[in-house]
Coordinates of C-alpha atoms in Angstrom, one line a residue:
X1317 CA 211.7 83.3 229.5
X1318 CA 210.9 86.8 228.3
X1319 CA 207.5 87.8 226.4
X1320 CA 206.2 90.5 224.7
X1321 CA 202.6 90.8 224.9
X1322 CA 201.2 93.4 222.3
X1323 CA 197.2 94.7 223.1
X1324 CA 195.7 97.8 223.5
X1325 CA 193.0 97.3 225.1
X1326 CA 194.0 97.9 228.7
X1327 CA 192.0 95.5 230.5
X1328 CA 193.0 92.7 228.6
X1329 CA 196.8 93.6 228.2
X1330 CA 196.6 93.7 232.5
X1331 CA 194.9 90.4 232.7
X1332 CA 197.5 88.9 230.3
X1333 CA 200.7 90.5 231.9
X1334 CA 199.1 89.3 235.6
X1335 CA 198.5 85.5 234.3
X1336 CA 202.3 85.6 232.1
X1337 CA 204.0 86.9 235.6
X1338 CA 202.3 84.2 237.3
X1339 CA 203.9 81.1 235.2
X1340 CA 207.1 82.8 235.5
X1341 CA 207.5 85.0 232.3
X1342 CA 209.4 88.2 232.4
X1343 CA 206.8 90.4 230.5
X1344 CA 207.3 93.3 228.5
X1345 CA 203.9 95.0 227.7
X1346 CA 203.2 97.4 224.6
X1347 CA 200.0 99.0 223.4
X1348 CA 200.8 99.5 219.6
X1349 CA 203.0 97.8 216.9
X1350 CA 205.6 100.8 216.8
X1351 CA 206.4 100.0 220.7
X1352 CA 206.7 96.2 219.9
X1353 CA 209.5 96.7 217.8
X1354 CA 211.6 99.0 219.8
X1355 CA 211.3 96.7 222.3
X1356 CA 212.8 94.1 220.4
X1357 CA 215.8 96.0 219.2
X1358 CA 219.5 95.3 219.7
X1359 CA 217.3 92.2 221.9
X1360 CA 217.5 88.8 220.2
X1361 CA 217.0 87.1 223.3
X1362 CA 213.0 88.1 223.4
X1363 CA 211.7 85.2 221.7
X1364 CA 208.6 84.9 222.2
X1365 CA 205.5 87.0 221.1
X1366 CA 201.5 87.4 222.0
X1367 CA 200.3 89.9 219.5
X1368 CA 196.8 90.9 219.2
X1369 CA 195.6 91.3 215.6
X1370 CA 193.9 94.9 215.5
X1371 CA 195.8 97.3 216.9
X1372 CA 196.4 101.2 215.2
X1373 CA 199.0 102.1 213.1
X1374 CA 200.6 98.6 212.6
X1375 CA 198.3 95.6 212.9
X1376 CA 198.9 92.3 214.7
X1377 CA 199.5 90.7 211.0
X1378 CA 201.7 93.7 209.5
X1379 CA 204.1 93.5 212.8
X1380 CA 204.4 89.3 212.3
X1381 CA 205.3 90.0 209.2
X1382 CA 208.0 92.5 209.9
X1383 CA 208.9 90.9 213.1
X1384 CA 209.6 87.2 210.6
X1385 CA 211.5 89.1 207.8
X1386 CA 214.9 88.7 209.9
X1387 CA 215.4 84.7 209.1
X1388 CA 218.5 84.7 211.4
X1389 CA 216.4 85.1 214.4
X1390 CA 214.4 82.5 216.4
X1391 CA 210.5 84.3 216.9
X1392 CA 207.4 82.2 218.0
X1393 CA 204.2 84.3 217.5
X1394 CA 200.9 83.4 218.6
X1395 CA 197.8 85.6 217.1
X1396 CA 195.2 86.5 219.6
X1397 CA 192.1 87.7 218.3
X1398 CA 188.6 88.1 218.7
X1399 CA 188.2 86.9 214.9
X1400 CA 186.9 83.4 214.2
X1401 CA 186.8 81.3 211.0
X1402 CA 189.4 79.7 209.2
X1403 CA 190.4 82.7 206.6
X1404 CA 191.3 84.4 209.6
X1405 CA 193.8 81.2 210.7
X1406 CA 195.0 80.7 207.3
X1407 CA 195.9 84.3 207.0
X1408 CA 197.7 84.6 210.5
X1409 CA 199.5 81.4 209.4
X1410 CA 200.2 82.9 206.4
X1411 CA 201.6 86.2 207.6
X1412 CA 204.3 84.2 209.5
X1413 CA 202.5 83.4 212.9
X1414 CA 203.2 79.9 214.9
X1415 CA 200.1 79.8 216.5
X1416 CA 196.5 81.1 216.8
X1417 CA 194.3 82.3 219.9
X1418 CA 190.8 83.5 219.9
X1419 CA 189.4 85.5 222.9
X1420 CA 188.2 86.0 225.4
X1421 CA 190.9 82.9 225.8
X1422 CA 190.7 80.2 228.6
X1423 CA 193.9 81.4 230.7
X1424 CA 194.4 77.1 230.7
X1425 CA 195.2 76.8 227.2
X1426 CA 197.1 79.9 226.4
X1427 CA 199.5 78.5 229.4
X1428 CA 199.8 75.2 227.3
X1429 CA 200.4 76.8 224.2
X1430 CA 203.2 78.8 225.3
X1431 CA 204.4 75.9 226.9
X1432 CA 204.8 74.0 223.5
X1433 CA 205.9 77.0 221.7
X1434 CA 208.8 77.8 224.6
X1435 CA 209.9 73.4 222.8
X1436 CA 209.9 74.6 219.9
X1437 CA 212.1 77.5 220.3
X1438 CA 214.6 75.0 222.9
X1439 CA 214.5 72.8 219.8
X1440 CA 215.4 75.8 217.1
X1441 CA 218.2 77.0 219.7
X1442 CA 219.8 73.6 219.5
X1443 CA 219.4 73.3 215.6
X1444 CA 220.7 76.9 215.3
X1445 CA 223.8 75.7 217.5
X1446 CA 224.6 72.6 215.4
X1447 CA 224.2 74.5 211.9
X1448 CA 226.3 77.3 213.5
X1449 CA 229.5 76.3 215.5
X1450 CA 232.1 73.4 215.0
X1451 CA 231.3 70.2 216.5
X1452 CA 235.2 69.6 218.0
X1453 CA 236.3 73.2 219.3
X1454 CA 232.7 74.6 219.5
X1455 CA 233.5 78.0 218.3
X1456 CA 231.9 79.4 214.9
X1457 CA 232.0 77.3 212.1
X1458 CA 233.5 78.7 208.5
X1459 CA 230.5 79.2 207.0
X1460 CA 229.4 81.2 209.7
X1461 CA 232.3 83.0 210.7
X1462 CA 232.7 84.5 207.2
X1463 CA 229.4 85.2 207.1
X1464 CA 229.8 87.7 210.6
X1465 CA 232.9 88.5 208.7
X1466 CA 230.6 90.2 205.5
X1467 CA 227.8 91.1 207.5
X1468 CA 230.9 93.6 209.5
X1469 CA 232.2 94.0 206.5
X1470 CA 228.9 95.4 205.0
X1471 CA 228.7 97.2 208.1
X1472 CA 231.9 99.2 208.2
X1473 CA 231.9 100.1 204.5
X1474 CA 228.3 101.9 205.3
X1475 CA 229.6 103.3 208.6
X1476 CA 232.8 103.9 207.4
X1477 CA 234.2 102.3 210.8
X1478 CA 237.1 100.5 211.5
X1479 CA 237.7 96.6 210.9
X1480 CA 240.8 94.1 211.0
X1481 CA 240.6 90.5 211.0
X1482 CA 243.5 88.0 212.3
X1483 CA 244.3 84.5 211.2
X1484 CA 245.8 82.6 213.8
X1485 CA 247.4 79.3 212.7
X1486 CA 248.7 76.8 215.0
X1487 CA 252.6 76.3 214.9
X1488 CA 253.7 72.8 214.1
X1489 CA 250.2 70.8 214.6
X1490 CA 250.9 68.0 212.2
X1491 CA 253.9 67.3 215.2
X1492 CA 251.2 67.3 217.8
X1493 CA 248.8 64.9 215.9
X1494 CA 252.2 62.7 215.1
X1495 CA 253.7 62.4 218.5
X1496 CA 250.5 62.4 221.0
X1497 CA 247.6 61.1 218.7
X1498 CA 245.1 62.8 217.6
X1499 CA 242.7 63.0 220.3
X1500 CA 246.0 64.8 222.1
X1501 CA 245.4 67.0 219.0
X1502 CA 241.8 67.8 219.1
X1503 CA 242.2 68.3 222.8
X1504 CA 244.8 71.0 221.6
X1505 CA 242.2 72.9 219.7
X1506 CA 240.1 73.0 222.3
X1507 CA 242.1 74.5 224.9
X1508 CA 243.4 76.8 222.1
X1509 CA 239.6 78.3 221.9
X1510 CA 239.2 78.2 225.5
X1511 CA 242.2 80.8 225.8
X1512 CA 241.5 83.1 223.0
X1513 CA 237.8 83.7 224.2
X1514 CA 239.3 84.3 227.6
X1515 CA 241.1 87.5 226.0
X1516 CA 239.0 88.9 222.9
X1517 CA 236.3 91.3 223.0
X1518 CA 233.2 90.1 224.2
X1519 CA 231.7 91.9 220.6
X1520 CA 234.7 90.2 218.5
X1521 CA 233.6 87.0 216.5
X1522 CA 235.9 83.8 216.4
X1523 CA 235.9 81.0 214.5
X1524 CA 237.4 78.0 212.7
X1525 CA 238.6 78.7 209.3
X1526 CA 240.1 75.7 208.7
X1527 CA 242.3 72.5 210.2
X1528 CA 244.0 74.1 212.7
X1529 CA 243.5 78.0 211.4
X1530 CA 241.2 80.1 213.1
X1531 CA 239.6 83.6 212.3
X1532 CA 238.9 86.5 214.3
X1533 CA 236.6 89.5 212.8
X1534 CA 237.5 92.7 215.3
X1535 CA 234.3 95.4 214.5
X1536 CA 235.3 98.9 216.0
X1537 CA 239.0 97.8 216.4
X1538 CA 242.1 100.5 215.8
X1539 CA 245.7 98.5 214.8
X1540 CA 246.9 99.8 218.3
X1541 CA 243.8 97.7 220.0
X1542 CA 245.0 94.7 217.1
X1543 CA 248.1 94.3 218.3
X1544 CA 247.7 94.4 222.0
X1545 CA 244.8 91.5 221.8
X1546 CA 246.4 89.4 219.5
X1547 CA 249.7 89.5 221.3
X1548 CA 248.1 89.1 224.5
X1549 CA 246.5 85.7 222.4
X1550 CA 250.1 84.9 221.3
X1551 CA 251.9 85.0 224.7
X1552 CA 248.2 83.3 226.7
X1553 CA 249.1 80.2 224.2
X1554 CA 252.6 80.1 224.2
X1555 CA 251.9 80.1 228.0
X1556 CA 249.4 77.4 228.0
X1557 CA 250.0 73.8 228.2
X1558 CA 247.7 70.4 227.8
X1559 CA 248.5 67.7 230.6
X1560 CA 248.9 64.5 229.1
X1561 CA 247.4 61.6 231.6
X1562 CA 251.1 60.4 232.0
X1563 CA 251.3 64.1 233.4
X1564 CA 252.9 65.2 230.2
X1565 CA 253.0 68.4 229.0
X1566 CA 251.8 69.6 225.0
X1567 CA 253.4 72.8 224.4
X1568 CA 252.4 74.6 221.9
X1569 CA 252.1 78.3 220.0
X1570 CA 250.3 80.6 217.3
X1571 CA 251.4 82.4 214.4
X1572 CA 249.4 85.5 213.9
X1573 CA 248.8 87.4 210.3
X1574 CA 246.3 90.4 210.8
X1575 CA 245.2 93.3 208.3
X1576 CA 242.2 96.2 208.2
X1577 CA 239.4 95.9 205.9
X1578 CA 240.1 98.6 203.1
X1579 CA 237.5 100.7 201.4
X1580 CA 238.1 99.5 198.0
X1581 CA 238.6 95.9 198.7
X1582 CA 236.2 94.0 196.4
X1583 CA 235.2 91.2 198.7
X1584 CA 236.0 89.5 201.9
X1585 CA 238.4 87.6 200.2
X1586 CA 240.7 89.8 199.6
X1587 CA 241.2 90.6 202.9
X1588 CA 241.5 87.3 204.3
X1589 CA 244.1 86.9 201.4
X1590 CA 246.5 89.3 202.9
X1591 CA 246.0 87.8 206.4
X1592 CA 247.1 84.6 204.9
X1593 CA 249.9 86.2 203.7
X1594 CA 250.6 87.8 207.0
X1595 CA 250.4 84.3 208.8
X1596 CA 252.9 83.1 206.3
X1597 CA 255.0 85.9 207.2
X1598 CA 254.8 85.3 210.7
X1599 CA 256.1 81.3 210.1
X1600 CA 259.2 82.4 207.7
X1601 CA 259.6 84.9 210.9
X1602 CA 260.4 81.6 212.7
X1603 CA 256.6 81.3 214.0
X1604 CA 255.5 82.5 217.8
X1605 CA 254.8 86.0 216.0
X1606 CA 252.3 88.4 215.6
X1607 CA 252.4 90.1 212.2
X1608 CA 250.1 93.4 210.8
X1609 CA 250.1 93.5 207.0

């Protein structure tokens, strides 16, 4: 697991990243607050933090606090200090810390504390996971699809940057579930997923909207790039096939309504409104289709 480890004092930020290295950390080292947070930019997979609590320009409790404002983000901080006394464990609690360390520390414990707080931040993963993605298909849930869809939105409107979003709604599903069951059904939606990650972006967000709709937000994407994905989608599931254990074969296809975000639109919703529409141009098309409002 990676580690920052934020001291400057040299000695004991060389003592640290020798004992860290030797349990098997990757360790990123930094001798002020400043350098602790450009290390942790654009890198959500650094998880885990030893900050000491008085270093210059940004303390060990301003940077927790700054570090714990992003709520979307799993951090485990443990404070390392040479202060003693409960105030100073109440207000390293306080300022968003997991845990607390005084030195000089027993190399023994530290390597049991981060042990417990790499649990804790397994357990958050998995908590994260279940909150976040639907239980059947395992993609993004709605909630937090459309919440990547304002967040890109937000995004785009401030960078003025390009963004389309695609409804893809499977053709005749109700038939599926009515003449194979619906396990046949749910086993449908999964290999449905399976073959539209294998040919979006690996920036693009997919998720499931609803029954058998799905959602894809496209940051950064031109209608040109639109079209070629989602009718590389279209033909990859008209293609694909689910193999019965009687050998077999579920056929089945996509109908595809796609639109850009506009400037004055007043809310996600009214873009996913004219994908819906688009969809339900594509099925009086005769379905199969790929459709740009």
């Amino acid at each position: 697991m990676d580690i920052i480890i934020a001291d400057d004092e040299p000695v004991t930020r060389l003592l640290l990243e020798e004992s860290l290295s030797s349990w098997g950390y990757t360790v990123h080292a930094a001798e002020r607050g400043d350098q602790v947070l450009a290390l942790l930019e654009g890198k959500p997979e650094i998880q885990l933090l030893l900050l000491d609590w008085s270093m210059p320009e940004l303390s060990g409790i301003e940077l927790c606090k700054v570090v714990k404002s992003d709520t979307d983000l799993i951090r485990y901080v443990i404070m390392l200090t040479s202060k003693s006394g409960v105030e100073h464990v109440v207000e390293a609690l306080d300022s968003g810390a997991d845990d607390f360390l005084t030195k000089p520390f027993i190399p023994g414990e530290l390597k049991v504390r981060l042990r417990a707080g790499c649990r804790i931040i397994e357990q958050e993963q998995k908590l994260q996971l279940y909150a976040n993605t639907d239980a059947l298909t395992g993609v993004l849930n709605k909630r937090m699809i459309l919440q990547c869809l304002e967040k890109e939105w937000s995004r785009s409107s401030r960078e003025r940057g390009n963004l389309i979003i695609c409804i893809l709604d499977l053709d005749y599903f109700k038939s599926i579930n009515d003449n194979y069951g619906h396990q046949a059904g749910d086993e449908v939606l999964k290999l449905f997923c399976d073959e539209v990650y294998k040919q979006i972006r690996p920036y693009d967000y997919f998720g499931r909207y609803g029954g058998e709709e799905f959602l894809l937000v496209m940051p950064m994407a031109k209608q040109q790039d639109c079209l070629f994905i989602a009718e590389r989608i279209r033909d990859a599931i008209s293609n694909a096939a689910l193999v019965l254990q009687d050998g077999a074969e579920v056929k089945f296809t996509v109908s595809i309504g796609c639109t850009n975000i506009h400037n004055d639109d007043k809310s996600v919703e009214d873009a996913t409104a004219r994908a819906e529409s688009a969809v339900y141009s594509a099925k009086e098309a005769g379905r199969n289709k790929v459709v740009i409002f």
